[in-house]
mmCIF file of C-alpha atoms in Angstrom:
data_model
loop_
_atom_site.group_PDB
_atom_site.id
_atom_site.type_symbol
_atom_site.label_atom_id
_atom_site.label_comp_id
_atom_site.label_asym_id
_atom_site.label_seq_id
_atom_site.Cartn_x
_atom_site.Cartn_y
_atom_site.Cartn_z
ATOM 1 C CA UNK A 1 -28.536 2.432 -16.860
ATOM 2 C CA UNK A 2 -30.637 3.619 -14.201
ATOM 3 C CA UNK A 3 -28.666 6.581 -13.171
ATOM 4 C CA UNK A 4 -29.419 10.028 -15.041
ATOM 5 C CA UNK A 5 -26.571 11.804 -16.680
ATOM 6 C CA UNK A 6 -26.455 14.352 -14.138
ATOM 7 C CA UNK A 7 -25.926 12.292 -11.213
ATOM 8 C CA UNK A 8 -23.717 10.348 -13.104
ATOM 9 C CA UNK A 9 -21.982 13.375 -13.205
ATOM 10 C CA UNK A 10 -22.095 13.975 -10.203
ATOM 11 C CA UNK A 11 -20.612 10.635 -9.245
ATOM 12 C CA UNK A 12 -17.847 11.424 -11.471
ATOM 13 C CA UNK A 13 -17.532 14.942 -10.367
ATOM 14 C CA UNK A 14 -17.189 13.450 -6.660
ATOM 15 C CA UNK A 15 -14.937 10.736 -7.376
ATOM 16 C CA UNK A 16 -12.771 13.199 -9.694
ATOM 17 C CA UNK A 17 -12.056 15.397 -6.079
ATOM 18 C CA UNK A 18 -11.077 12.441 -4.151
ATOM 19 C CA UNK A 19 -8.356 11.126 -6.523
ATOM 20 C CA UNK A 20 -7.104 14.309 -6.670
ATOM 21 C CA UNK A 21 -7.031 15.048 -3.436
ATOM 22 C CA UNK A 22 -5.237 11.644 -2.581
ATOM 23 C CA UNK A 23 -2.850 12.281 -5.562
ATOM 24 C CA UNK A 24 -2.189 15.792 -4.081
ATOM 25 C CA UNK A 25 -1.695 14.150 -0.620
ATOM 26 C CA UNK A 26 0.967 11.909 -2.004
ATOM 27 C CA UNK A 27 2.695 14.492 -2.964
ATOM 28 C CA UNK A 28 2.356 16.479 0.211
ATOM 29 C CA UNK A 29 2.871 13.394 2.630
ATOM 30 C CA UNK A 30 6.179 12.760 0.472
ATOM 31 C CA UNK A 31 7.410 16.139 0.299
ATOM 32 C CA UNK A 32 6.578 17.286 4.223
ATOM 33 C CA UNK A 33 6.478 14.232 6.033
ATOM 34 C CA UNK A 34 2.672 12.275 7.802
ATOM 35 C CA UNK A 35 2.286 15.452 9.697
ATOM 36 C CA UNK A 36 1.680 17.409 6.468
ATOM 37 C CA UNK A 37 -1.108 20.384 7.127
ATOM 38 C CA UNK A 38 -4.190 19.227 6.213
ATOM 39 C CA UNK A 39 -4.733 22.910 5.065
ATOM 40 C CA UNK A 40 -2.113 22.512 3.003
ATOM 41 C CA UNK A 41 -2.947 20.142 1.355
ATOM 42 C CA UNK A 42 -6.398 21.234 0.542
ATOM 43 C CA UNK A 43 -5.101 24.548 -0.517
ATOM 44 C CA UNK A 44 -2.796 22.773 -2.804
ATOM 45 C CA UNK A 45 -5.983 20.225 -4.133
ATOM 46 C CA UNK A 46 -8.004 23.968 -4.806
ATOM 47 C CA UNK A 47 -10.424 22.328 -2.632
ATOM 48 C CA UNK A 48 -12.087 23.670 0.269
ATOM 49 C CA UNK A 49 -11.498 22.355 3.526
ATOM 50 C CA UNK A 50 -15.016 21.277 3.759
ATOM 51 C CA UNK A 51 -14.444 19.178 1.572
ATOM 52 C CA UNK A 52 -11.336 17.757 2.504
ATOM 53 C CA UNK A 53 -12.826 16.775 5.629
ATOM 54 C CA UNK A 54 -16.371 15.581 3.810
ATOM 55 C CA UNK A 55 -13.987 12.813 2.529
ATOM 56 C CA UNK A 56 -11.685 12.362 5.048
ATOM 57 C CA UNK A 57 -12.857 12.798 8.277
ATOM 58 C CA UNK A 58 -9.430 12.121 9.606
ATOM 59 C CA UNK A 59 -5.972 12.418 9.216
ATOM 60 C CA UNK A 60 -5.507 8.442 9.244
ATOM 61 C CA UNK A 61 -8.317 8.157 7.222
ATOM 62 C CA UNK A 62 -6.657 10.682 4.103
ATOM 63 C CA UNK A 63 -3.436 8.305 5.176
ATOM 64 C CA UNK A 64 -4.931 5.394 4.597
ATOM 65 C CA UNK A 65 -6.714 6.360 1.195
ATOM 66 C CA UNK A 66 -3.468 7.111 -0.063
ATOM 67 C CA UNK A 67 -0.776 4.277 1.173
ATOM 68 C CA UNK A 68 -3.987 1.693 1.062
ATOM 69 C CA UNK A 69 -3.061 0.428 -2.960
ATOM 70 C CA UNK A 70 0.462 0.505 -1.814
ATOM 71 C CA UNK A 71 0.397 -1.890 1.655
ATOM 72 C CA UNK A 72 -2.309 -4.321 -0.457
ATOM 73 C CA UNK A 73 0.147 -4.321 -3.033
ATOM 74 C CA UNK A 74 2.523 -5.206 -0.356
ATOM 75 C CA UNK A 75 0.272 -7.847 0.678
ATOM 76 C CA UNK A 76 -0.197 -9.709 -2.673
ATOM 77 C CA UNK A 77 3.625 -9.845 -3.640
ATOM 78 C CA UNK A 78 4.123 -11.695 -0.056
ATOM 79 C CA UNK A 79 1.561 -14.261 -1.135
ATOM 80 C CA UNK A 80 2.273 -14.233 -4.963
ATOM 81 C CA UNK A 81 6.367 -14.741 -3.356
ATOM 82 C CA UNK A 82 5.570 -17.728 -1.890
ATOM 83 C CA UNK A 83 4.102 -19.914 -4.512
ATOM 84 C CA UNK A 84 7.649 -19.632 -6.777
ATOM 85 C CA UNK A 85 10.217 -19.981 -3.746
ATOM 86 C CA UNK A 86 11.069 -21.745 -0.411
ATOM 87 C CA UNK A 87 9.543 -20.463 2.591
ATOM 88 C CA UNK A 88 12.515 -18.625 3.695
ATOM 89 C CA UNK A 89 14.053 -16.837 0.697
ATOM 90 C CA UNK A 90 10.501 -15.904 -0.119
ATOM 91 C CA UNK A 91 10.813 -13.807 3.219
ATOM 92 C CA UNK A 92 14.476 -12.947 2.826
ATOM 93 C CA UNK A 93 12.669 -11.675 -0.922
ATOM 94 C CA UNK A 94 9.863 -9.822 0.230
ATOM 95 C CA UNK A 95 11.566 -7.888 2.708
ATOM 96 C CA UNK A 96 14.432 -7.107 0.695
ATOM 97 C CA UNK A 97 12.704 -6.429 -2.365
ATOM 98 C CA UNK A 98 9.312 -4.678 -1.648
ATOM 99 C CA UNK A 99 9.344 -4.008 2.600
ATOM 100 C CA UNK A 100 12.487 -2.423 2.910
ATOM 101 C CA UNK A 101 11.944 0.008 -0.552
ATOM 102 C CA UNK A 102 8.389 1.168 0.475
ATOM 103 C CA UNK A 103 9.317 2.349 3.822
ATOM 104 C CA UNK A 104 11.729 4.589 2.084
ATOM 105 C CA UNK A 105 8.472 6.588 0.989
ATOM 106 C CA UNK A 106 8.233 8.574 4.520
ATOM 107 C CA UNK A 107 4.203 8.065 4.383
ATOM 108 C CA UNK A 108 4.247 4.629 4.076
ATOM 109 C CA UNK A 109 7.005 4.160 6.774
ATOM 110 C CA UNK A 110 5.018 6.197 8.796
ATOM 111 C CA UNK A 111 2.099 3.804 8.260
ATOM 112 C CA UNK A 112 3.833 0.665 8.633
ATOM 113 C CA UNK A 113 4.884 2.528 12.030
ATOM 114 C CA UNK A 114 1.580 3.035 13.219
ATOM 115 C CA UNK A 115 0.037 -0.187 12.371
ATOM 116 C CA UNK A 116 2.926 -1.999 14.065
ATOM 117 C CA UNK A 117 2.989 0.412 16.498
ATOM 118 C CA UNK A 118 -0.417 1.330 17.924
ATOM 119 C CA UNK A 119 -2.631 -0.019 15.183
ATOM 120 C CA UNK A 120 -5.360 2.854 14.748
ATOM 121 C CA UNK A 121 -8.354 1.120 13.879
ATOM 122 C CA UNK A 122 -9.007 2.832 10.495
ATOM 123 C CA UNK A 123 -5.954 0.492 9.127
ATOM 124 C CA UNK A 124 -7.574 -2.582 10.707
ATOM 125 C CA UNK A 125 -8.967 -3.633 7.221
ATOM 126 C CA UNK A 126 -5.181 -3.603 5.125
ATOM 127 C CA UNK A 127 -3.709 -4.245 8.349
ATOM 128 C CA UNK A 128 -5.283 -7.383 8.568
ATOM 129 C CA UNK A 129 -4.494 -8.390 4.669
ATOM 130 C CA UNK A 130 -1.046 -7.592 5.453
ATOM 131 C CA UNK A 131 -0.525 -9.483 8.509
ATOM 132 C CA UNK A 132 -2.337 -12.316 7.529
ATOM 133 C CA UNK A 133 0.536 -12.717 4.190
ATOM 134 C CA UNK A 134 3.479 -12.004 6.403
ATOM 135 C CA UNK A 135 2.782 -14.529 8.635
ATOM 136 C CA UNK A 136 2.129 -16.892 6.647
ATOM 137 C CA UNK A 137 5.225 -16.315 5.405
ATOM 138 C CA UNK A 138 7.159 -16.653 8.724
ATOM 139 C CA UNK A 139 4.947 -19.260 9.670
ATOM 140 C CA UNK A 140 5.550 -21.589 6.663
ATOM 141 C CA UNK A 141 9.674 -20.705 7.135
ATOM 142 C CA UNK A 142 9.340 -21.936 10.512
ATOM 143 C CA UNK A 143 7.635 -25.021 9.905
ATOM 144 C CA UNK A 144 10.280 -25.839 7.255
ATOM 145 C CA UNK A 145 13.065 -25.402 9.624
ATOM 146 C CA UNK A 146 14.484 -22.064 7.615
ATOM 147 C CA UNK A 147 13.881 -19.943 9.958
ATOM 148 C CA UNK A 148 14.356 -19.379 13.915
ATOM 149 C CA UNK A 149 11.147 -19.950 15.984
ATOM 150 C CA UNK A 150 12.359 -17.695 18.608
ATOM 151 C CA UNK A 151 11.182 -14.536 17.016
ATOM 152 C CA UNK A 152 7.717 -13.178 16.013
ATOM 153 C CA UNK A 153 6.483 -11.883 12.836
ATOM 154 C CA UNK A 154 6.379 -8.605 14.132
ATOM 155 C CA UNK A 155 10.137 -8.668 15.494
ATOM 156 C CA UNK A 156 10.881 -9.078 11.697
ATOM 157 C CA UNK A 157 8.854 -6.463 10.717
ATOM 158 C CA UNK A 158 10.382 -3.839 13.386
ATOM 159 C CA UNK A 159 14.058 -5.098 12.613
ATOM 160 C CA UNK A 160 13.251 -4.443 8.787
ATOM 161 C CA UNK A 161 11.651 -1.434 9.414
ATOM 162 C CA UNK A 162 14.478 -0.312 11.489
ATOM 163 C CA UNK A 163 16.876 -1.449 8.996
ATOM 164 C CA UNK A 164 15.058 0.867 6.308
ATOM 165 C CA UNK A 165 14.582 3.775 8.167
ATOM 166 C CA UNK A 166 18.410 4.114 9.582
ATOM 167 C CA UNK A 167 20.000 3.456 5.977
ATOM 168 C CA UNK A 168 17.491 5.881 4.073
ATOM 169 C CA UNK A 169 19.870 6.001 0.786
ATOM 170 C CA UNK A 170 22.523 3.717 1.471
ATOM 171 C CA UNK A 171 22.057 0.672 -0.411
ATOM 172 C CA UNK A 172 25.905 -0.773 -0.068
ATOM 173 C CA UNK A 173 24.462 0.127 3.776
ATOM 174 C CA UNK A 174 21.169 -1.250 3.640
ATOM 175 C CA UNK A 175 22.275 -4.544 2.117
ATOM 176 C CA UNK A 176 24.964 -5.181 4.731
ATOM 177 C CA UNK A 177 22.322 -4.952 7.498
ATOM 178 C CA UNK A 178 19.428 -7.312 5.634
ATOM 179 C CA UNK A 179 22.530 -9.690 5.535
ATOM 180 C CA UNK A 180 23.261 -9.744 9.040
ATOM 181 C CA UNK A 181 19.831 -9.936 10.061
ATOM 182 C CA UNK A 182 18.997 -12.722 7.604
ATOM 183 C CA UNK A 183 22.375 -14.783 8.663
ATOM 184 C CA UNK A 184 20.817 -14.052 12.561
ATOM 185 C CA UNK A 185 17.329 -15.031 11.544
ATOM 186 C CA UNK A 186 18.536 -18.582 10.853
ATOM 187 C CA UNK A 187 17.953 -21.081 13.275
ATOM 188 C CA UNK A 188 20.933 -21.984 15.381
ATOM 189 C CA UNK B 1 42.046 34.886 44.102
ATOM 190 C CA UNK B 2 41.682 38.043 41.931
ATOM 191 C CA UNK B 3 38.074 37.865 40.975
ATOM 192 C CA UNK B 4 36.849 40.442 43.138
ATOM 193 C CA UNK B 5 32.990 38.648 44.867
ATOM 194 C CA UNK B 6 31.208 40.587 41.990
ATOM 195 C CA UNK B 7 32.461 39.043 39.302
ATOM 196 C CA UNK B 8 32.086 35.778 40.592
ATOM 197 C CA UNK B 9 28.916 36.566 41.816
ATOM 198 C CA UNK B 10 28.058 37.046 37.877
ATOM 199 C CA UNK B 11 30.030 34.210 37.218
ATOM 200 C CA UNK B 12 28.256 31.735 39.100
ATOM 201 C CA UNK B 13 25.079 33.468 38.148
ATOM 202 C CA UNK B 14 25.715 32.532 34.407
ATOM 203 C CA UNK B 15 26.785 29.105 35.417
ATOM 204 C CA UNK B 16 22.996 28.968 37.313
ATOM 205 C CA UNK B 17 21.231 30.390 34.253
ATOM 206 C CA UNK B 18 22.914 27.610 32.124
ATOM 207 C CA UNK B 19 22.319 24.783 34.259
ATOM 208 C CA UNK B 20 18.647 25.906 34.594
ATOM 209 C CA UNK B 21 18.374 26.192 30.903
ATOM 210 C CA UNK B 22 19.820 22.571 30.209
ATOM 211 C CA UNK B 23 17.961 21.253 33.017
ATOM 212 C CA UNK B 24 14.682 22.814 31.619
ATOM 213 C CA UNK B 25 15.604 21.700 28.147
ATOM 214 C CA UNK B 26 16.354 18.414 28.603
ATOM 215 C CA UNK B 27 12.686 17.776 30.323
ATOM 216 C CA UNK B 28 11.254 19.582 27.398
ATOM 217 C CA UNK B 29 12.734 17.562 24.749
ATOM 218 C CA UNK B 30 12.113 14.512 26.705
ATOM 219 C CA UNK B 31 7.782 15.459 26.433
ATOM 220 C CA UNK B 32 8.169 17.059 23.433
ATOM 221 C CA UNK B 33 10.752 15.834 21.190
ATOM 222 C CA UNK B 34 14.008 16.955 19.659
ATOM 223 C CA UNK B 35 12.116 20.025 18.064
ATOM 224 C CA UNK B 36 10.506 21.354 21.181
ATOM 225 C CA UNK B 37 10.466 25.265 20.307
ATOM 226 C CA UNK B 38 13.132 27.223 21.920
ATOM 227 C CA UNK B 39 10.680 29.767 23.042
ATOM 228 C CA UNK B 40 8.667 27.666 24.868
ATOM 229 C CA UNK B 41 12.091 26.196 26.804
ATOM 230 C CA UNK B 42 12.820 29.687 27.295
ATOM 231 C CA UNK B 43 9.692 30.166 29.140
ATOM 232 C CA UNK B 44 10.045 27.390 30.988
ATOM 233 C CA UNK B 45 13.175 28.608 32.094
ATOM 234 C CA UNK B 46 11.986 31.618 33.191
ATOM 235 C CA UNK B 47 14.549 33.391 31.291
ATOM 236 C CA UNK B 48 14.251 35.450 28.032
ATOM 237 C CA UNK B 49 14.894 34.511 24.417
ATOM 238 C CA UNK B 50 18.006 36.729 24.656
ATOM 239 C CA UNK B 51 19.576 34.818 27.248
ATOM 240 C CA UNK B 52 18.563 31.134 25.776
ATOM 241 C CA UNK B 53 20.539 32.904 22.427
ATOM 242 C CA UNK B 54 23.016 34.058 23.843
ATOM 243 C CA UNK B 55 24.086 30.658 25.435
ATOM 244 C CA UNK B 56 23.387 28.703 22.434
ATOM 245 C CA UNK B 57 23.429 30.139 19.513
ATOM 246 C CA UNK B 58 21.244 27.114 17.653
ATOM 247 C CA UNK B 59 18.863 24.528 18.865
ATOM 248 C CA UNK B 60 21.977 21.812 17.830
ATOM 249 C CA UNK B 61 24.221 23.216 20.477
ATOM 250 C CA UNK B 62 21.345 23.196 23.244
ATOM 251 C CA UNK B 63 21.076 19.624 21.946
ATOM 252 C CA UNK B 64 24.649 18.638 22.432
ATOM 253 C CA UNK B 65 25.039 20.623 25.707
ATOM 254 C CA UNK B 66 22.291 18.832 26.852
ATOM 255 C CA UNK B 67 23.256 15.171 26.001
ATOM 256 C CA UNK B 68 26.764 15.295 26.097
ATOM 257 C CA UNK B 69 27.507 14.270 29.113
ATOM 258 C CA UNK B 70 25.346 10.877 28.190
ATOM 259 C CA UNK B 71 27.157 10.688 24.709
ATOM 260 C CA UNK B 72 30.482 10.716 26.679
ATOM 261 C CA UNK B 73 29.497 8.616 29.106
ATOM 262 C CA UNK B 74 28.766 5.778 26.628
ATOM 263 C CA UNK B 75 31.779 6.111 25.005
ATOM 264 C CA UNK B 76 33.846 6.066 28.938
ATOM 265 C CA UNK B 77 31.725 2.670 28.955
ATOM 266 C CA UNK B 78 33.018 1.178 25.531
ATOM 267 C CA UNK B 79 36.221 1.853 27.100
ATOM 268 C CA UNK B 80 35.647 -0.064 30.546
ATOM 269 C CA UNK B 81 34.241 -3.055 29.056
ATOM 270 C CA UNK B 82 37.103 -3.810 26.977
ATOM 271 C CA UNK B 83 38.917 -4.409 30.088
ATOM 272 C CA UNK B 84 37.139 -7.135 30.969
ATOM 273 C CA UNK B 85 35.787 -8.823 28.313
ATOM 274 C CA UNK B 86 36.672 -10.863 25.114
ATOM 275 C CA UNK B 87 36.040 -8.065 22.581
ATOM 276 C CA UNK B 88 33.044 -9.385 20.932
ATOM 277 C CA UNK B 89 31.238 -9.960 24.078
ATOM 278 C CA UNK B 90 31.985 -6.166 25.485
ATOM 279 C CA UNK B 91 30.637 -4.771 22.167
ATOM 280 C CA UNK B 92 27.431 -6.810 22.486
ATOM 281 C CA UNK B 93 27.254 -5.817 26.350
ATOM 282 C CA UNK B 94 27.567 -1.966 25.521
ATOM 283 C CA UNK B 95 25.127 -2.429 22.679
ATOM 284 C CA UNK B 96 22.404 -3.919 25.045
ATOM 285 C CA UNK B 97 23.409 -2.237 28.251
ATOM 286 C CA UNK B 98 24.508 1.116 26.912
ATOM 287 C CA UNK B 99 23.687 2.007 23.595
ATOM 288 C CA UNK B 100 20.068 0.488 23.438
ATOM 289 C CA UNK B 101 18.903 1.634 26.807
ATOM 290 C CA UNK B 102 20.324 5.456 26.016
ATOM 291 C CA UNK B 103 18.435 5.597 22.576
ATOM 292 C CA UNK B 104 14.818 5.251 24.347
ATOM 293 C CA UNK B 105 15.072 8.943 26.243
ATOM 294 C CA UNK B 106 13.884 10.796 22.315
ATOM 295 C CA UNK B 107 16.751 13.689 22.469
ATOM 296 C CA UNK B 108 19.789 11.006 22.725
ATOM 297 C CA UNK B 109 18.048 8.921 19.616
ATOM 298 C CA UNK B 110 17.992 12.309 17.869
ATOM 299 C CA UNK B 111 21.454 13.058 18.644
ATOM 300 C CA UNK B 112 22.881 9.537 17.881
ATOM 301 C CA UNK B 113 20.662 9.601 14.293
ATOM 302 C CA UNK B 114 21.925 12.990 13.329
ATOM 303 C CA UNK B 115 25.898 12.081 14.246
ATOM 304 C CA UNK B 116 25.115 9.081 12.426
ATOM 305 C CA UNK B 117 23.517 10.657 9.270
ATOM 306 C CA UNK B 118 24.632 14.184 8.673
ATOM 307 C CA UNK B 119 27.178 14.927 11.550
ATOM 308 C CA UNK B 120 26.458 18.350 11.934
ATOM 309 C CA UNK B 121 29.760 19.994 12.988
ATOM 310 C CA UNK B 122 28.500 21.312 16.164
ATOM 311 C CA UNK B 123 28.360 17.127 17.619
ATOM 312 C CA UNK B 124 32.212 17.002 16.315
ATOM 313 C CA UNK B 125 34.212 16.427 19.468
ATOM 314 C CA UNK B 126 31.739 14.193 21.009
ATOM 315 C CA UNK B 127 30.791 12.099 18.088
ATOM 316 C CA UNK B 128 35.041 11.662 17.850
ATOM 317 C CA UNK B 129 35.317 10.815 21.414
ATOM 318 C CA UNK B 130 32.218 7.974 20.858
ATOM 319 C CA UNK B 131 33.171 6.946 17.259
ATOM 320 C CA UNK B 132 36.719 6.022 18.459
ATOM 321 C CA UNK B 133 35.369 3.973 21.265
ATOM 322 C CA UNK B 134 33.214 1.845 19.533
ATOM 323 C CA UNK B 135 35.749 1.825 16.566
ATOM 324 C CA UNK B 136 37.866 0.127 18.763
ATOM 325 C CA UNK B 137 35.724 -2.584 20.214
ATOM 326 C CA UNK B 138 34.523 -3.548 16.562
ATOM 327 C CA UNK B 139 37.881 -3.318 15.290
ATOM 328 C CA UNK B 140 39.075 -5.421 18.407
ATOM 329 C CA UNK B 141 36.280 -8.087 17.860
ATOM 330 C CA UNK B 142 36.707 -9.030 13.927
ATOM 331 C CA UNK B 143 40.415 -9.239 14.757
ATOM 332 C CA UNK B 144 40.197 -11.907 17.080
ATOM 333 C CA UNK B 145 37.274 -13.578 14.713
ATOM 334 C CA UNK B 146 34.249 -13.062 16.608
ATOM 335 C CA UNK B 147 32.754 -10.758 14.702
ATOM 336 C CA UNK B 148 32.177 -10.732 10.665
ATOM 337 C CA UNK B 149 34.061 -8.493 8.454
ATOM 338 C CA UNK B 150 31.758 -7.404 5.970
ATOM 339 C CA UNK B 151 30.297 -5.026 8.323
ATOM 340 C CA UNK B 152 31.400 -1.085 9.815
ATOM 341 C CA UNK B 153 30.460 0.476 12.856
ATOM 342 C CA UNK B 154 28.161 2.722 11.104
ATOM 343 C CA UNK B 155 25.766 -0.442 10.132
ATOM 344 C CA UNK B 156 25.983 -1.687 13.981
ATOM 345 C CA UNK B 157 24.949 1.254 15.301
ATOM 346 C CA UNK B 158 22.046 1.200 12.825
ATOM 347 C CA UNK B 159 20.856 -1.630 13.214
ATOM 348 C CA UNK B 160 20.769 -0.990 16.824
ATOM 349 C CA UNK B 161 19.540 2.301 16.931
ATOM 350 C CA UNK B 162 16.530 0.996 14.881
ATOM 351 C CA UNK B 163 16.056 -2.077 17.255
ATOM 352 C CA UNK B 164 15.599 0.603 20.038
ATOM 353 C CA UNK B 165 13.369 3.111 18.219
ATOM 354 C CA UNK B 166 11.241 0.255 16.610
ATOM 355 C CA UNK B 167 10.782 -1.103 19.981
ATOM 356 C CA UNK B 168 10.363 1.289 22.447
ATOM 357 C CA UNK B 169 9.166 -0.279 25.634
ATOM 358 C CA UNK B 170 8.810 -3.630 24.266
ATOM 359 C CA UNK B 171 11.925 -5.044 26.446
ATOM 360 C CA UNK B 172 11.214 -8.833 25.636
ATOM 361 C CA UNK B 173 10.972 -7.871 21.408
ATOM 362 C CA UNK B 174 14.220 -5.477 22.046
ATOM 363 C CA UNK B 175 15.815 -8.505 23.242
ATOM 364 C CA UNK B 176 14.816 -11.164 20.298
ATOM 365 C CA UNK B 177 15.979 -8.626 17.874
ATOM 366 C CA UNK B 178 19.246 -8.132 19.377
ATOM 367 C CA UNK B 179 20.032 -11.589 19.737
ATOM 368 C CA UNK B 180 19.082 -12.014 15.812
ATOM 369 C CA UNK B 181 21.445 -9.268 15.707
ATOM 370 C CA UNK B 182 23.892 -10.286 17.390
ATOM 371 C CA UNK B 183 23.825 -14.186 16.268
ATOM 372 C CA UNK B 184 24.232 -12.389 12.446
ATOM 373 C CA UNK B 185 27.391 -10.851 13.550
ATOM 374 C CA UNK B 186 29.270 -13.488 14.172
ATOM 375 C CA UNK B 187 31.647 -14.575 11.672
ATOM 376 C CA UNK B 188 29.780 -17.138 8.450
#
């Protein structure tokens, strides 16, 4: 240990205000929607906004810190999904199961929204990780004749997205559409 | 005619003032979205708060003065097209031609999401007038056996109203995820 107690403490001090900020931001994001004052939020971390903005120099950026564990998460279950089942219910699985759920956190949604949407480049890094799994998914349900080829990964992604952000509580709801989509998503 | 010219000098004055304040709000919501501030449309209108009150009482009725006429139209169109076509095939018409194209301008999508999700009782007459139409088309198509059961007009008009806010301005994507759509409707 090269590092002297106090800068340790320091270290610790430091990363100590950025969980809580992000933990406070969760809460704020969930509670007031992406557009959430950063103000607020820093009032509500007892943090100045100084430092708010020492750490995240951007909105997207205090976004990103907070979805990021969630979309990697995401990520992994896509890839984990698709060593235990066929190409295509591994989809039909993802989406139902973890894709559709998430986006019913509005900050995550919102994220998912701007990544498929205009892709800021501070999401490029789990943006990338995420794509990459997803179409590997689609890809592999293609190639095994499960799925249509007539459609892109990010068609699937929109219609899903759509899907979760239209039935926001309705499960009986919800389920109906994933079923129709699913039966359409079939090749022909 | 009993009016004497002053009154209907007023008359048609009020009938201006509206007009101009529809006219002014539907441009605002267009740029700004559904919650543009009703001061700021007042200003644009060049008339004062007073008078934008006065008219409409809350930002829903400015909302449905402003759109109903589209709302209505669409549901005069659900109408027409079950004249001359096999019911499943005027449902999926209005959906692409009507419904989809309608839900890009943001005020309409707002409308159409709140009637579809909490109905606020101002939208009543209108959403009656639309829900009946496409009621009957969907009703019209799974009796003849072109379109599943298992689904309600509610989960139609979600699905497409997320196709159309997921893909705003992507035509070619709007028109893959409709034909998943509409391929998943069709009876199993």
């Amino acid at each position: 240990m090269d590092a002297s107690p106090r800068s340790r403490a320091q270290r610790t001090d430091a990363r100590r205000n950025y969980e809580h900020i992000v933990a406070t931001a969760r809460a704020a994001f969930a509670e007031l929607g992406p557009d959430a004052p950063l103000d607020v939020i820093a009032r509500r971390a007892d943090v100045g906004s100084a430092t708010l903005y020492r750490h995240f120099p951007t909105r997207e950026e205090l976004l990103h810190a907070t979805y990021r564990p969630e979309i990697e998460a995401m990520a992994r279950r896509a890839v984990e999904l698709a060593d235990y089942f066929p190409p295509a219910e591994a989809l039909e699985r993802w989406l139902r199961d973890y894709f559709v759920p998430a986006q019913e956190e509005r900050g995550v949604a919102s994220m998912v929204k701007d990544a498929l949407v205009t892709a800021p480049e501070v999401f490029s890094q789990s943006k990338e990780q995420f794509s990459n799994s997803v179409d590997s998914l689609v890809h592999a349900a293609q190639t095994s004749g499960d799925l249509r080829k007539d459609v892109t990964t990010r068609d699937i992604l929109r219609m899903a997205h759509g899907i979760a952000v239209t039935s926001q509580g309705a499960l009986h709801a919800r389920d109906r559409m994933l079923r129709v989509m699913f039966d359409g998503l079939r090749p022909t």
